[in-house]
């Protein structure tokens, strides 16, 4: 899932003296990198069929995104008298997210064309433009693509969550521009985030239907509470409340919250959990937001040190590309193609997915974000337009599969049909 990285070591050296109110955008919070690693591990094992509650890793990504993005934006409003440079913010988001997404779209389409069955290619051609437009979630809802039972036919089905986050990145900075200015801006942002989260919960409860929960699971409006609860945790009123805890108390609460979240992951069973869409997801997101706030307050407590362990942190640094690549890999490397099943196949899937994620970070993400001066300003905009024009040309060049070849005409099976 797309998460804004915590600042680099260079930024850490330049930070100001510690403040009693945690400001997540001014310092690197190592446990949050590990939390990203935990989130993506849950999704990987869920999609591999080994962990029914692992889908909640997506919810954890949403909360982290809301927290980190809001922290960055509020820091900018304090530095610029309540103003936000929207074009600069959206430019940074584009450089962070779109290059890897474009590579995955093109690479997956070519791999499915070369190796995949016709129905997988047909759906890839149908879904890809919506993914590129960051509207995949609404496309799947409109097409009545049941997330829980039809994802195996859509190689881009997992990218609904990327669309939800991208839509949040467009709308939320505009809201902050209006609410963060002037005296009491922090309190207004907190109030807006809390009210928005409550409204989103009401929509989920009202719109949930037992027959198919895809609408409330993938709808931006019904999933916004996870992002907004993360945003609420990043505001100064929330940070002041958490700062009243001593470091030991914050550490104890971190352990309690992490244990509660872990227990929920173990017991949750997707759409078969009746409470999930009637408050369960909301409570999970609330617990995650509180955990993140406690980790920001006391990162060196036992829970923080566990999450800051090198393996989890390294996994967290490639979590975005890992999320992008893993589902196409899972579908293309089927049991039939690999001749493996169970744990051996899962080991291969994880190894291939991690390798592709590392290559994406080293060859695509980092060069564009950190070393490509051409990726900024007008040249960056031109490059972005050119990249998506190339994607459109590729979509046009790949022929539609003939999924009806070899089928039987049922009208010719009667007595007069020969």
C-alpha angles and dihedrals in degrees: 000000000000110000127168108243120241110249123285125254089264089061091047091057090053099047121121127248115298116277126210088233112067113238106193096193093057099056138035112254103199097191090062090062087054091048088057088052091053091048095052092044089056091052093046094053092041092056090045089058097247104103121039095192096048092098086078087075086081090057090051089052090053093053092047091049093051091049098047098040093048091048091054093046095047091050088054092050090053091050095045102040096260096318130123125201095226096184091052091048094049090045091055091048091049092051090047099047115018104060093058091042092052092050092049092049093050096039094047093048092052092046092048090048091052101037112011132091118261096255091055090052092047092054092043090056090047097047102037099079090052090051091051089051091050091239099106094120094057090043090056092046092050091047090049091235102172106224095206098049109020104044091098091070096051119069091195097043093112092060093077087093093054088055092052092052094045090052089050090051089055099047106032097061088053089053091049091050088060100038105035099060124105132002114341093020093138092054091048092051090050091049092049092048092049093047092046092050091051092049091049091052091051090051092051093050093046097045098043114116121184093223096064126000096185093105094059095034095054103025114113092218094051095045097042092095091074092055092041094050088053088049091050091053089057095055121101096243090056092043091052091054092051092044089062087070115088117237092257092051091048089050092052092048090049090057093046093048094045090050092049092049091048092051090051091050090053095049100038117103108186117246089352089072102090094199095050096089096033098063105312096101090045093052090047091053091046091052090048091051091050091047092052091048091051091048090051089051096045113014095163097062120109094270090046093049091049092051091044091059111129098245093054093043092050090049089050092054091060096036095111097054090037090056091047096051105035101077097050087048091050093051097043096045095057125170089258094052095044098036087224136106139180120012097351091056091045090053090054092046092051093046093050093044093050091047092052091046093052091048090049092051095046099041103030117013103042097041092052095043101041111018108025108093087173088065092070131078122353096343089054091051091049091048091050093051091046092050094052091043087056089050090052090050090050091051089052094047097051107086122233110255119247097234093171097061113116094018124131122249102228091199089069095055096080126094092272096043096086 
